[in-house]
Amino acid sequence: FAKNNMGRFFNFLFTTSLGAAGYLYYAGAFKSMNIHTTSLGYREAFYRPFQGSFEKDIYPAFHAVMKDMKQLEEKQKSDKIENVNSFGIYYDNPDDLKDRAKCRADIGFTFNNKGLDDTAREELKKSYEEKGYQYTTFKTTDALHENFAIKYPMWVSFWIASYKWYPAAKKRLFENGTLAKLSKGVEYGFIEVYENGNIEFYGPLEHFEDFHLTKFPTPERK
Protein backbone atom coordinates (compact mmCIF):
# COMPACT_ATOMS: atom_id res chain seq x y z
CA PHE A 1 0.00 0.00 0.00
CA ALA A 2 2.80 2.41 0.97
CA LYS A 3 4.66 1.63 -2.27
CA ASN A 4 1.53 2.36 -4.32
CA ASN A 5 1.05 5.71 -2.58
CA MET A 6 4.71 6.58 -3.08
CA GLY A 7 4.42 5.70 -6.78
CA ARG A 8 1.35 7.87 -7.18
CA PHE A 9 3.15 10.74 -5.44
CA PHE A 10 6.16 10.55 -7.76
CA ASN A 11 3.90 10.27 -10.81
CA PHE A 12 2.03 13.36 -9.65
CA LEU A 13 5.28 15.21 -8.98
CA PHE A 14 6.69 14.26 -12.38
CA THR A 15 3.51 15.23 -14.23
CA THR A 16 3.26 18.55 -12.37
CA SER A 17 6.92 19.39 -13.02
CA LEU A 18 6.57 18.48 -16.68
CA GLY A 19 3.45 20.62 -17.01
CA ALA A 20 5.13 23.59 -15.29
CA ALA A 21 8.19 23.29 -17.52
CA GLY A 22 5.97 23.08 -20.58
CA TYR A 23 4.06 26.20 -19.60
CA LEU A 24 7.26 28.14 -18.88
CA TYR A 25 8.54 27.16 -22.32
CA TYR A 26 5.22 28.26 -23.87
CA ALA A 27 5.37 31.57 -21.96
CA GLY A 28 8.89 32.34 -23.20
CA ALA A 29 10.93 31.68 -20.05
CA PHE A 30 13.54 29.78 -22.06
CA LYS A 31 13.56 32.17 -25.00
CA SER A 32 17.11 33.19 -25.89
CA MET A 33 17.69 36.94 -25.92
CA ASN A 34 18.39 38.59 -29.27
CA ILE A 35 18.79 42.25 -28.36
CA HIS A 36 19.66 44.17 -31.51
CA THR A 37 19.60 47.72 -32.85
CA THR A 38 16.59 48.76 -34.91
CA SER A 39 14.76 51.93 -35.92
CA LEU A 40 11.75 52.97 -33.87
CA GLY A 41 9.71 54.86 -36.44
CA TYR A 42 8.12 58.31 -36.14
CA ARG A 43 4.72 58.31 -34.48
CA GLU A 44 2.24 60.57 -32.74
CA ALA A 45 0.91 59.72 -29.30
CA PHE A 46 -1.66 60.51 -26.65
CA TYR A 47 -0.60 59.63 -23.12
CA ARG A 48 -1.39 60.00 -19.44
CA PRO A 49 1.21 60.28 -16.68
CA PHE A 50 1.07 57.43 -14.18
CA GLN A 51 2.49 56.96 -10.71
CA GLY A 52 1.68 53.97 -8.54
CA SER A 53 2.39 50.30 -8.08
CA PHE A 54 3.29 48.36 -11.21
CA GLU A 55 1.92 45.24 -9.50
CA LYS A 56 -1.46 46.65 -8.42
CA ASP A 57 -2.26 49.93 -10.16
CA ILE A 58 -0.92 49.79 -13.72
CA TYR A 59 -3.43 47.27 -15.06
CA PRO A 60 -6.58 49.22 -14.10
CA ALA A 61 -4.94 52.33 -15.57
CA PHE A 62 -4.25 50.49 -18.83
CA HIS A 63 -7.80 49.16 -18.90
CA ALA A 64 -9.07 52.74 -19.03
CA VAL A 65 -6.55 53.58 -21.76
CA MET A 66 -7.69 50.63 -23.88
CA LYS A 67 -11.29 51.84 -23.65
CA ASP A 68 -10.29 55.32 -24.77
CA MET A 69 -8.21 53.93 -27.63
CA LYS A 70 -11.38 52.68 -29.35
CA GLN A 71 -12.00 56.18 -30.77
CA LEU A 72 -8.70 55.99 -32.65
CA GLU A 73 -9.37 52.43 -33.73
CA GLU A 74 -12.63 53.59 -35.32
CA LYS A 75 -10.74 56.24 -37.28
CA GLN A 76 -8.28 53.57 -38.35
CA LYS A 77 -11.18 51.71 -39.97
CA SER A 78 -11.98 54.83 -41.97
CA ASP A 79 -8.40 54.78 -43.32
CA LYS A 80 -7.56 58.19 -41.83
CA ILE A 81 -4.92 56.94 -39.42
CA GLU A 82 -2.89 53.74 -39.07
CA ASN A 83 -0.70 51.76 -36.68
CA VAL A 84 -2.80 52.37 -33.56
CA ASN A 85 -1.14 50.61 -30.60
CA SER A 86 -1.05 51.00 -26.85
CA PHE A 87 2.31 51.78 -25.26
CA GLY A 88 4.07 52.60 -22.02
CA ILE A 89 7.27 54.43 -21.09
CA TYR A 90 8.78 53.17 -17.82
CA TYR A 91 11.30 54.97 -15.63
CA ASP A 92 11.66 52.99 -12.42
CA ASN A 93 12.51 49.51 -11.18
CA PRO A 94 10.21 48.81 -8.20
CA ASP A 95 13.00 46.87 -6.48
CA ASP A 96 15.13 50.04 -6.39
CA LEU A 97 12.54 52.22 -4.64
CA LYS A 98 11.83 52.66 -0.96
CA ASP A 99 8.14 52.91 -1.83
CA ARG A 100 7.02 50.56 -4.63
CA ALA A 101 3.85 52.65 -5.03
CA LYS A 102 5.91 55.54 -6.44
CA CYS A 103 6.81 53.90 -9.78
CA ARG A 104 6.44 56.26 -12.74
CA ALA A 105 5.27 55.62 -16.28
CA ASP A 106 3.46 57.30 -19.15
CA ILE A 107 0.77 55.18 -20.76
CA GLY A 108 -1.38 55.72 -23.83
CA PHE A 109 -1.49 54.94 -27.52
CA THR A 110 0.50 55.78 -30.62
CA PHE A 111 -0.65 56.25 -34.20
CA ASN A 112 0.41 57.53 -37.60
CA ASN A 113 -1.63 60.15 -39.45
CA LYS A 114 -2.66 58.92 -42.88
CA GLY A 115 -5.32 61.34 -43.98
CA LEU A 116 -6.45 63.69 -41.20
CA ASP A 117 -6.35 67.34 -42.20
CA ASP A 118 -5.30 70.01 -39.68
CA THR A 119 -8.86 70.65 -38.53
CA ALA A 120 -9.60 66.98 -37.94
CA ARG A 121 -6.32 66.53 -36.07
CA GLU A 122 -7.04 69.50 -33.78
CA GLU A 123 -10.52 68.10 -33.07
CA LEU A 124 -8.97 64.75 -32.21
CA LYS A 125 -6.41 66.36 -29.91
CA LYS A 126 -9.11 68.39 -28.16
CA SER A 127 -11.30 65.33 -27.60
CA TYR A 128 -8.45 63.45 -25.91
CA GLU A 129 -7.21 66.43 -23.94
CA GLU A 130 -10.70 66.70 -22.45
CA LYS A 131 -10.22 63.10 -21.23
CA GLY A 132 -6.96 64.01 -19.51
CA TYR A 133 -4.49 62.97 -22.23
CA GLN A 134 -1.48 64.90 -23.45
CA TYR A 135 -0.21 64.90 -27.04
CA THR A 136 3.35 64.35 -28.21
CA THR A 137 5.39 63.07 -31.14
CA PHE A 138 8.34 60.68 -31.19
CA LYS A 139 11.12 61.16 -33.72
CA THR A 140 12.49 58.21 -35.67
CA THR A 141 15.04 56.81 -33.24
CA ASP A 142 17.73 54.15 -33.17
CA ALA A 143 16.96 51.80 -30.31
CA LEU A 144 17.78 48.46 -28.75
CA HIS A 145 14.94 46.04 -29.45
CA GLU A 146 13.55 42.66 -28.52
CA ASN A 147 10.02 41.25 -28.54
CA PHE A 148 8.04 38.65 -26.64
CA ALA A 149 4.73 37.02 -27.49
CA ILE A 150 1.93 37.73 -25.00
CA LYS A 151 0.59 34.47 -23.59
CA TYR A 152 -2.18 33.82 -21.09
CA PRO A 153 -2.44 34.52 -18.26
CA MET A 154 -1.04 37.84 -19.41
CA TRP A 155 0.58 38.84 -16.11
CA VAL A 156 2.89 35.79 -16.31
CA SER A 157 4.00 36.79 -19.83
CA PHE A 158 4.68 40.36 -18.76
CA TRP A 159 6.60 39.24 -15.68
CA ILE A 160 8.79 36.78 -17.61
CA ALA A 161 9.40 39.20 -20.48
CA SER A 162 10.35 42.04 -18.13
CA TYR A 163 12.60 39.77 -16.07
CA LYS A 164 14.52 38.79 -19.21
CA TRP A 165 14.57 42.14 -21.06
CA TYR A 166 15.34 44.83 -18.49
CA PRO A 167 18.53 43.47 -16.86
CA ALA A 168 19.99 42.52 -20.25
CA ALA A 169 19.06 45.85 -21.88
CA LYS A 170 20.41 47.91 -18.96
CA LYS A 171 23.68 45.97 -19.08
CA ARG A 172 23.99 46.74 -22.80
CA LEU A 173 23.25 50.44 -22.23
CA PHE A 174 25.92 50.69 -19.54
CA GLU A 175 28.44 48.89 -21.69
CA ASN A 176 27.90 51.06 -24.78
CA GLY A 177 27.92 54.32 -22.79
CA THR A 178 24.36 55.34 -23.70
CA LEU A 179 23.32 56.24 -20.14
CA ALA A 180 26.32 58.55 -19.82
CA LYS A 181 24.91 60.67 -22.67
CA LEU A 182 21.80 61.78 -20.78
CA SER A 183 21.48 65.53 -20.35
CA LYS A 184 21.00 66.95 -16.87
CA GLY A 185 17.38 66.56 -15.79
CA VAL A 186 16.59 63.90 -18.41
CA GLU A 187 15.85 60.42 -17.09
CA TYR A 188 16.02 57.32 -19.23
CA GLY A 189 12.72 55.83 -20.34
CA PHE A 190 12.24 52.32 -21.70
CA ILE A 191 9.41 51.94 -24.21
CA GLU A 192 7.01 49.04 -24.51
CA VAL A 193 4.66 48.95 -27.52
CA TYR A 194 1.87 46.35 -27.44
CA GLU A 195 1.39 45.32 -31.03
CA ASN A 196 -0.03 42.25 -32.83
CA GLY A 197 -0.01 40.11 -29.70
CA ASN A 198 3.58 41.00 -28.82
CA ILE A 199 5.40 43.18 -26.33
CA GLU A 200 7.86 45.20 -28.39
CA PHE A 201 10.62 46.40 -26.06
CA TYR A 202 12.74 49.42 -27.04
CA GLY A 203 15.71 51.09 -25.38
CA PRO A 204 16.36 54.43 -27.15
CA LEU A 205 19.94 55.19 -28.21
CA GLU A 206 19.22 58.85 -29.06
CA HIS A 207 16.56 61.59 -28.69
CA PHE A 208 16.27 60.73 -24.99
CA GLU A 209 14.31 63.90 -24.23
CA ASP A 210 11.48 62.66 -26.49
CA PHE A 211 10.98 59.71 -24.16
CA HIS A 212 11.17 61.61 -20.88
CA LEU A 213 7.59 62.76 -20.47
CA THR A 214 6.92 62.26 -16.77
CA LYS A 215 6.47 65.31 -14.58
CA PHE A 216 6.61 63.32 -11.33
CA PRO A 217 9.79 63.85 -9.29
CA THR A 218 12.32 61.04 -9.00
CA PRO A 219 11.23 58.70 -6.18
CA GLU A 220 13.54 58.05 -3.26
CA ARG A 221 15.90 55.15 -3.91
CA LYS A 222 16.95 52.49 -1.41
PDB file of C-alpha atoms in Angstrom:
ATOM      1  CA  PHE A   1       0.000   0.000   0.000  1.00  0.00           C
ATOM      2  CA  ALA A   2       2.804   2.412   0.966  1.00  0.00           C
ATOM      3  CA  LYS A   3       4.655   1.633  -2.268  1.00  0.00           C
ATOM      4  CA  ASN A   4       1.530   2.362  -4.324  1.00  0.00           C
ATOM      5  CA  ASN A   5       1.054   5.711  -2.579  1.00  0.00           C
ATOM      6  CA  MET A   6       4.705   6.580  -3.085  1.00  0.00           C
ATOM      7  CA  GLY A   7       4.421   5.697  -6.780  1.00  0.00           C
ATOM      8  CA  ARG A   8       1.348   7.869  -7.182  1.00  0.00           C
ATOM      9  CA  PHE A   9       3.153  10.737  -5.439  1.00  0.00           C
ATOM     10  CA  PHE A  10       6.163  10.554  -7.755  1.00  0.00           C
ATOM     11  CA  ASN A  11       3.904  10.269 -10.808  1.00  0.00           C
ATOM     12  CA  PHE A  12       2.028  13.365  -9.651  1.00  0.00           C
ATOM     13  CA  LEU A  13       5.279  15.210  -8.976  1.00  0.00           C
ATOM     14  CA  PHE A  14       6.689  14.259 -12.375  1.00  0.00           C
ATOM     15  CA  THR A  15       3.506  15.234 -14.227  1.00  0.00           C
ATOM     16  CA  THR A  16       3.259  18.552 -12.374  1.00  0.00           C
ATOM     17  CA  SER A  17       6.920  19.386 -13.015  1.00  0.00           C
ATOM     18  CA  LEU A  18       6.570  18.475 -16.684  1.00  0.00           C
ATOM     19  CA  GLY A  19       3.453  20.620 -17.005  1.00  0.00           C
ATOM     20  CA  ALA A  20       5.134  23.586 -15.285  1.00  0.00           C
ATOM     21  CA  ALA A  21       8.193  23.292 -17.520  1.00  0.00           C
ATOM     22  CA  GLY A  22       5.974  23.080 -20.585  1.00  0.00           C
ATOM     23  CA  TYR A  23       4.061  26.199 -19.597  1.00  0.00           C
ATOM     24  CA  LEU A  24       7.260  28.142 -18.884  1.00  0.00           C
ATOM     25  CA  TYR A  25       8.539  27.160 -22.320  1.00  0.00           C
ATOM     26  CA  TYR A  26       5.216  28.257 -23.871  1.00  0.00           C
ATOM     27  CA  ALA A  27       5.373  31.567 -21.961  1.00  0.00           C
ATOM     28  CA  GLY A  28       8.891  32.341 -23.198  1.00  0.00           C
ATOM     29  CA  ALA A  29      10.932  31.677 -20.047  1.00  0.00           C
ATOM     30  CA  PHE A  30      13.539  29.777 -22.063  1.00  0.00           C
ATOM     31  CA  LYS A  31      13.560  32.172 -24.997  1.00  0.00           C
ATOM     32  CA  SER A  32      17.109  33.191 -25.893  1.00  0.00           C
ATOM     33  CA  MET A  33      17.693  36.941 -25.923  1.00  0.00           C
ATOM     34  CA  ASN A  34      18.388  38.586 -29.265  1.00  0.00           C
ATOM     35  CA  ILE A  35      18.791  42.253 -28.361  1.00  0.00           C
ATOM     36  CA  HIS A  36      19.659  44.166 -31.506  1.00  0.00           C
ATOM     37  CA  THR A  37      19.596  47.715 -32.846  1.00  0.00           C
ATOM     38  CA  THR A  38      16.591  48.762 -34.907  1.00  0.00           C
ATOM     39  CA  SER A  39      14.762  51.927 -35.917  1.00  0.00           C
ATOM     40  CA  LEU A  40      11.745  52.967 -33.866  1.00  0.00           C
ATOM     41  CA  GLY A  41       9.706  54.862 -36.440  1.00  0.00           C
ATOM     42  CA  TYR A  42       8.117  58.308 -36.144  1.00  0.00           C
ATOM     43  CA  ARG A  43       4.724  58.314 -34.478  1.00  0.00           C
ATOM     44  CA  GLU A  44       2.236  60.573 -32.739  1.00  0.00           C
ATOM     45  CA  ALA A  45       0.906  59.725 -29.299  1.00  0.00           C
ATOM     46  CA  PHE A  46      -1.664  60.507 -26.648  1.00  0.00           C
ATOM     47  CA  TYR A  47      -0.597  59.627 -23.117  1.00  0.00           C
ATOM     48  CA  ARG A  48      -1.389  59.997 -19.444  1.00  0.00           C
ATOM     49  CA  PRO A  49       1.208  60.284 -16.679  1.00  0.00           C
ATOM     50  CA  PHE A  50       1.069  57.427 -14.175  1.00  0.00           C
ATOM     51  CA  GLN A  51       2.487  56.959 -10.708  1.00  0.00           C
ATOM     52  CA  GLY A  52       1.681  53.974  -8.538  1.00  0.00           C
ATOM     53  CA  SER A  53       2.392  50.304  -8.079  1.00  0.00           C
ATOM     54  CA  PHE A  54       3.287  48.363 -11.215  1.00  0.00           C
ATOM     55  CA  GLU A  55       1.923  45.241  -9.499  1.00  0.00           C
ATOM     56  CA  LYS A  56      -1.457  46.653  -8.421  1.00  0.00           C
ATOM     57  CA  ASP A  57      -2.264  49.935 -10.160  1.00  0.00           C
ATOM     58  CA  ILE A  58      -0.915  49.789 -13.719  1.00  0.00           C
ATOM     59  CA  TYR A  59      -3.425  47.270 -15.058  1.00  0.00           C
ATOM     60  CA  PRO A  60      -6.582  49.220 -14.096  1.00  0.00           C
ATOM     61  CA  ALA A  61      -4.945  52.332 -15.572  1.00  0.00           C
ATOM     62  CA  PHE A  62      -4.251  50.492 -18.830  1.00  0.00           C
ATOM     63  CA  HIS A  63      -7.804  49.157 -18.902  1.00  0.00           C
ATOM     64  CA  ALA A  64      -9.070  52.745 -19.027  1.00  0.00           C
ATOM     65  CA  VAL A  65      -6.553  53.583 -21.760  1.00  0.00           C
ATOM     66  CA  MET A  66      -7.691  50.635 -23.875  1.00  0.00           C
ATOM     67  CA  LYS A  67     -11.294  51.840 -23.650  1.00  0.00           C
ATOM     68  CA  ASP A  68     -10.287  55.324 -24.767  1.00  0.00           C
ATOM     69  CA  MET A  69      -8.208  53.925 -27.625  1.00  0.00           C
ATOM     70  CA  LYS A  70     -11.379  52.681 -29.353  1.00  0.00           C
ATOM     71  CA  GLN A  71     -12.003  56.179 -30.767  1.00  0.00           C
ATOM     72  CA  LEU A  72      -8.702  55.992 -32.650  1.00  0.00           C
ATOM     73  CA  GLU A  73      -9.369  52.432 -33.735  1.00  0.00           C
ATOM     74  CA  GLU A  74     -12.632  53.591 -35.323  1.00  0.00           C
ATOM     75  CA  LYS A  75     -10.736  56.239 -37.278  1.00  0.00           C
ATOM     76  CA  GLN A  76      -8.277  53.572 -38.354  1.00  0.00           C
ATOM     77  CA  LYS A  77     -11.177  51.709 -39.966  1.00  0.00           C
ATOM     78  CA  SER A  78     -11.983  54.834 -41.974  1.00  0.00           C
ATOM     79  CA  ASP A  79      -8.403  54.784 -43.319  1.00  0.00           C
ATOM     80  CA  LYS A  80      -7.563  58.190 -41.827  1.00  0.00           C
ATOM     81  CA  ILE A  81      -4.916  56.938 -39.422  1.00  0.00           C
ATOM     82  CA  GLU A  82      -2.894  53.740 -39.069  1.00  0.00           C
ATOM     83  CA  ASN A  83      -0.699  51.757 -36.679  1.00  0.00           C
ATOM     84  CA  VAL A  84      -2.796  52.374 -33.558  1.00  0.00           C
ATOM     85  CA  ASN A  85      -1.136  50.611 -30.605  1.00  0.00           C
ATOM     86  CA  SER A  86      -1.048  51.002 -26.852  1.00  0.00           C
ATOM     87  CA  PHE A  87       2.305  51.784 -25.258  1.00  0.00           C
ATOM     88  CA  GLY A  88       4.070  52.599 -22.019  1.00  0.00           C
ATOM     89  CA  ILE A  89       7.269  54.427 -21.086  1.00  0.00           C
ATOM     90  CA  TYR A  90       8.779  53.168 -17.823  1.00  0.00           C
ATOM     91  CA  TYR A  91      11.303  54.972 -15.629  1.00  0.00           C
ATOM     92  CA  ASP A  92      11.658  52.992 -12.418  1.00  0.00           C
ATOM     93  CA  ASN A  93      12.510  49.511 -11.182  1.00  0.00           C
ATOM     94  CA  PRO A  94      10.210  48.809  -8.202  1.00  0.00           C
ATOM     95  CA  ASP A  95      12.996  46.872  -6.479  1.00  0.00           C
ATOM     96  CA  ASP A  96      15.129  50.035  -6.394  1.00  0.00           C
ATOM     97  CA  LEU A  97      12.542  52.222  -4.642  1.00  0.00           C
ATOM     98  CA  LYS A  98      11.825  52.662  -0.956  1.00  0.00           C
ATOM     99  CA  ASP A  99       8.135  52.908  -1.830  1.00  0.00           C
ATOM    100  CA  ARG A 100       7.019  50.561  -4.631  1.00  0.00           C
ATOM    101  CA  ALA A 101       3.849  52.650  -5.033  1.00  0.00           C
ATOM    102  CA  LYS A 102       5.915  55.537  -6.443  1.00  0.00           C
ATOM    103  CA  CYS A 103       6.808  53.903  -9.776  1.00  0.00           C
ATOM    104  CA  ARG A 104       6.440  56.262 -12.742  1.00  0.00           C
ATOM    105  CA  ALA A 105       5.265  55.623 -16.279  1.00  0.00           C
ATOM    106  CA  ASP A 106       3.461  57.297 -19.146  1.00  0.00           C
ATOM    107  CA  ILE A 107       0.765  55.177 -20.765  1.00  0.00           C
ATOM    108  CA  GLY A 108      -1.379  55.715 -23.826  1.00  0.00           C
ATOM    109  CA  PHE A 109      -1.490  54.944 -27.525  1.00  0.00           C
ATOM    110  CA  THR A 110       0.499  55.783 -30.617  1.00  0.00           C
ATOM    111  CA  PHE A 111      -0.647  56.248 -34.204  1.00  0.00           C
ATOM    112  CA  ASN A 112       0.405  57.534 -37.603  1.00  0.00           C
ATOM    113  CA  ASN A 113      -1.632  60.146 -39.451  1.00  0.00           C
ATOM    114  CA  LYS A 114      -2.658  58.915 -42.879  1.00  0.00           C
ATOM    115  CA  GLY A 115      -5.324  61.340 -43.981  1.00  0.00           C
ATOM    116  CA  LEU A 116      -6.447  63.689 -41.203  1.00  0.00           C
ATOM    117  CA  ASP A 117      -6.349  67.344 -42.196  1.00  0.00           C
ATOM    118  CA  ASP A 118      -5.303  70.015 -39.682  1.00  0.00           C
ATOM    119  CA  THR A 119      -8.861  70.655 -38.532  1.00  0.00           C
ATOM    120  CA  ALA A 120      -9.597  66.981 -37.937  1.00  0.00           C
ATOM    121  CA  ARG A 121      -6.319  66.534 -36.067  1.00  0.00           C
ATOM    122  CA  GLU A 122      -7.039  69.497 -33.781  1.00  0.00           C
ATOM    123  CA  GLU A 123     -10.516  68.104 -33.071  1.00  0.00           C
ATOM    124  CA  LEU A 124      -8.970  64.749 -32.215  1.00  0.00           C
ATOM    125  CA  LYS A 125      -6.411  66.359 -29.913  1.00  0.00           C
ATOM    126  CA  LYS A 126      -9.111  68.390 -28.159  1.00  0.00           C
ATOM    127  CA  SER A 127     -11.301  65.333 -27.598  1.00  0.00           C
ATOM    128  CA  TYR A 128      -8.447  63.447 -25.915  1.00  0.00           C
ATOM    129  CA  GLU A 129      -7.214  66.427 -23.936  1.00  0.00           C
ATOM    130  CA  GLU A 130     -10.704  66.695 -22.454  1.00  0.00           C
ATOM    131  CA  LYS A 131     -10.219  63.102 -21.226  1.00  0.00           C
ATOM    132  CA  GLY A 132      -6.960  64.006 -19.512  1.00  0.00           C
ATOM    133  CA  TYR A 133      -4.490  62.975 -22.228  1.00  0.00           C
ATOM    134  CA  GLN A 134      -1.475  64.898 -23.454  1.00  0.00           C
ATOM    135  CA  TYR A 135      -0.215  64.901 -27.036  1.00  0.00           C
ATOM    136  CA  THR A 136       3.350  64.352 -28.208  1.00  0.00           C
ATOM    137  CA  THR A 137       5.386  63.066 -31.138  1.00  0.00           C
ATOM    138  CA  PHE A 138       8.336  60.678 -31.193  1.00  0.00           C
ATOM    139  CA  LYS A 139      11.125  61.158 -33.718  1.00  0.00           C
ATOM    140  CA  THR A 140      12.491  58.208 -35.673  1.00  0.00           C
ATOM    141  CA  THR A 141      15.043  56.811 -33.238  1.00  0.00           C
ATOM    142  CA  ASP A 142      17.728  54.149 -33.173  1.00  0.00           C
ATOM    143  CA  ALA A 143      16.956  51.796 -30.305  1.00  0.00           C
ATOM    144  CA  LEU A 144      17.776  48.462 -28.754  1.00  0.00           C
ATOM    145  CA  HIS A 145      14.943  46.045 -29.446  1.00  0.00           C
ATOM    146  CA  GLU A 146      13.546  42.657 -28.524  1.00  0.00           C
ATOM    147  CA  ASN A 147      10.024  41.252 -28.539  1.00  0.00           C
ATOM    148  CA  PHE A 148       8.044  38.646 -26.640  1.00  0.00           C
ATOM    149  CA  ALA A 149       4.732  37.019 -27.489  1.00  0.00           C
ATOM    150  CA  ILE A 150       1.932  37.731 -24.996  1.00  0.00           C
ATOM    151  CA  LYS A 151       0.587  34.472 -23.591  1.00  0.00           C
ATOM    152  CA  TYR A 152      -2.185  33.821 -21.091  1.00  0.00           C
ATOM    153  CA  PRO A 153      -2.435  34.521 -18.255  1.00  0.00           C
ATOM    154  CA  MET A 154      -1.038  37.838 -19.410  1.00  0.00           C
ATOM    155  CA  TRP A 155       0.578  38.835 -16.114  1.00  0.00           C
ATOM    156  CA  VAL A 156       2.886  35.793 -16.311  1.00  0.00           C
ATOM    157  CA  SER A 157       3.999  36.790 -19.827  1.00  0.00           C
ATOM    158  CA  PHE A 158       4.680  40.358 -18.757  1.00  0.00           C
ATOM    159  CA  TRP A 159       6.605  39.241 -15.681  1.00  0.00           C
ATOM    160  CA  ILE A 160       8.791  36.780 -17.607  1.00  0.00           C
ATOM    161  CA  ALA A 161       9.399  39.198 -20.483  1.00  0.00           C
ATOM    162  CA  SER A 162      10.354  42.041 -18.130  1.00  0.00           C
ATOM    163  CA  TYR A 163      12.598  39.774 -16.070  1.00  0.00           C
ATOM    164  CA  LYS A 164      14.516  38.793 -19.206  1.00  0.00           C
ATOM    165  CA  TRP A 165      14.567  42.139 -21.058  1.00  0.00           C
ATOM    166  CA  TYR A 166      15.339  44.827 -18.485  1.00  0.00           C
ATOM    167  CA  PRO A 167      18.530  43.470 -16.856  1.00  0.00           C
ATOM    168  CA  ALA A 168      19.989  42.517 -20.250  1.00  0.00           C
ATOM    169  CA  ALA A 169      19.060  45.849 -21.878  1.00  0.00           C
ATOM    170  CA  LYS A 170      20.409  47.908 -18.962  1.00  0.00           C
ATOM    171  CA  LYS A 171      23.679  45.972 -19.079  1.00  0.00           C
ATOM    172  CA  ARG A 172      23.994  46.739 -22.799  1.00  0.00           C
ATOM    173  CA  LEU A 173      23.249  50.439 -22.231  1.00  0.00           C
ATOM    174  CA  PHE A 174      25.916  50.691 -19.537  1.00  0.00           C
ATOM    175  CA  GLU A 175      28.441  48.888 -21.693  1.00  0.00           C
ATOM    176  CA  ASN A 176      27.900  51.058 -24.783  1.00  0.00           C
ATOM    177  CA  GLY A 177      27.923  54.318 -22.793  1.00  0.00           C
ATOM    178  CA  THR A 178      24.361  55.337 -23.696  1.00  0.00           C
ATOM    179  CA  LEU A 179      23.324  56.237 -20.140  1.00  0.00           C
ATOM    180  CA  ALA A 180      26.317  58.553 -19.821  1.00  0.00           C
ATOM    181  CA  LYS A 181      24.911  60.669 -22.668  1.00  0.00           C
ATOM    182  CA  LEU A 182      21.801  61.777 -20.781  1.00  0.00           C
ATOM    183  CA  SER A 183      21.479  65.531 -20.347  1.00  0.00           C
ATOM    184  CA  LYS A 184      20.997  66.951 -16.866  1.00  0.00           C
ATOM    185  CA  GLY A 185      17.381  66.557 -15.794  1.00  0.00           C
ATOM    186  CA  VAL A 186      16.585  63.897 -18.412  1.00  0.00           C
ATOM    187  CA  GLU A 187      15.855  60.418 -17.089  1.00  0.00           C
ATOM    188  CA  TYR A 188      16.018  57.316 -19.228  1.00  0.00           C
ATOM    189  CA  GLY A 189      12.719  55.834 -20.341  1.00  0.00           C
ATOM    190  CA  PHE A 190      12.240  52.317 -21.698  1.00  0.00           C
ATOM    191  CA  ILE A 191       9.408  51.940 -24.205  1.00  0.00           C
ATOM    192  CA  GLU A 192       7.006  49.039 -24.514  1.00  0.00           C
ATOM    193  CA  VAL A 193       4.659  48.946 -27.519  1.00  0.00           C
ATOM    194  CA  TYR A 194       1.872  46.349 -27.442  1.00  0.00           C
ATOM    195  CA  GLU A 195       1.388  45.320 -31.030  1.00  0.00           C
ATOM    196  CA  ASN A 196      -0.030  42.254 -32.828  1.00  0.00           C
ATOM    197  CA  GLY A 197      -0.013  40.110 -29.702  1.00  0.00           C
ATOM    198  CA  ASN A 198       3.583  40.999 -28.822  1.00  0.00           C
ATOM    199  CA  ILE A 199       5.402  43.176 -26.327  1.00  0.00           C
ATOM    200  CA  GLU A 200       7.863  45.200 -28.390  1.00  0.00           C
ATOM    201  CA  PHE A 201      10.620  46.402 -26.058  1.00  0.00           C
ATOM    202  CA  TYR A 202      12.741  49.416 -27.035  1.00  0.00           C
ATOM    203  CA  GLY A 203      15.709  51.092 -25.378  1.00  0.00           C
ATOM    204  CA  PRO A 204      16.362  54.428 -27.155  1.00  0.00           C
ATOM    205  CA  LEU A 205      19.936  55.192 -28.206  1.00  0.00           C
ATOM    206  CA  GLU A 206      19.219  58.847 -29.064  1.00  0.00           C
ATOM    207  CA  HIS A 207      16.561  61.586 -28.686  1.00  0.00           C
ATOM    208  CA  PHE A 208      16.271  60.731 -24.989  1.00  0.00           C
ATOM    209  CA  GLU A 209      14.312  63.902 -24.225  1.00  0.00           C
ATOM    210  CA  ASP A 210      11.476  62.658 -26.488  1.00  0.00           C
ATOM    211  CA  PHE A 211      10.981  59.710 -24.163  1.00  0.00           C
ATOM    212  CA  HIS A 212      11.173  61.613 -20.885  1.00  0.00           C
ATOM    213  CA  LEU A 213       7.589  62.756 -20.471  1.00  0.00           C
ATOM    214  CA  THR A 214       6.918  62.256 -16.766  1.00  0.00           C
ATOM    215  CA  LYS A 215       6.472  65.310 -14.576  1.00  0.00           C
ATOM    216  CA  PHE A 216       6.609  63.321 -11.335  1.00  0.00           C
ATOM    217  CA  PRO A 217       9.786  63.846  -9.289  1.00  0.00           C
ATOM    218  CA  THR A 218      12.322  61.044  -9.001  1.00  0.00           C
ATOM    219  CA  PRO A 219      11.226  58.700  -6.177  1.00  0.00           C
ATOM    220  CA  GLU A 220      13.542  58.051  -3.259  1.00  0.00           C
ATOM    221  CA  ARG A 221      15.896  55.147  -3.913  1.00  0.00           C
ATOM    222  CA  LYS A 222      16.951  52.495  -1.415  1.00  0.00           C
TER     223      LYS A 222
END
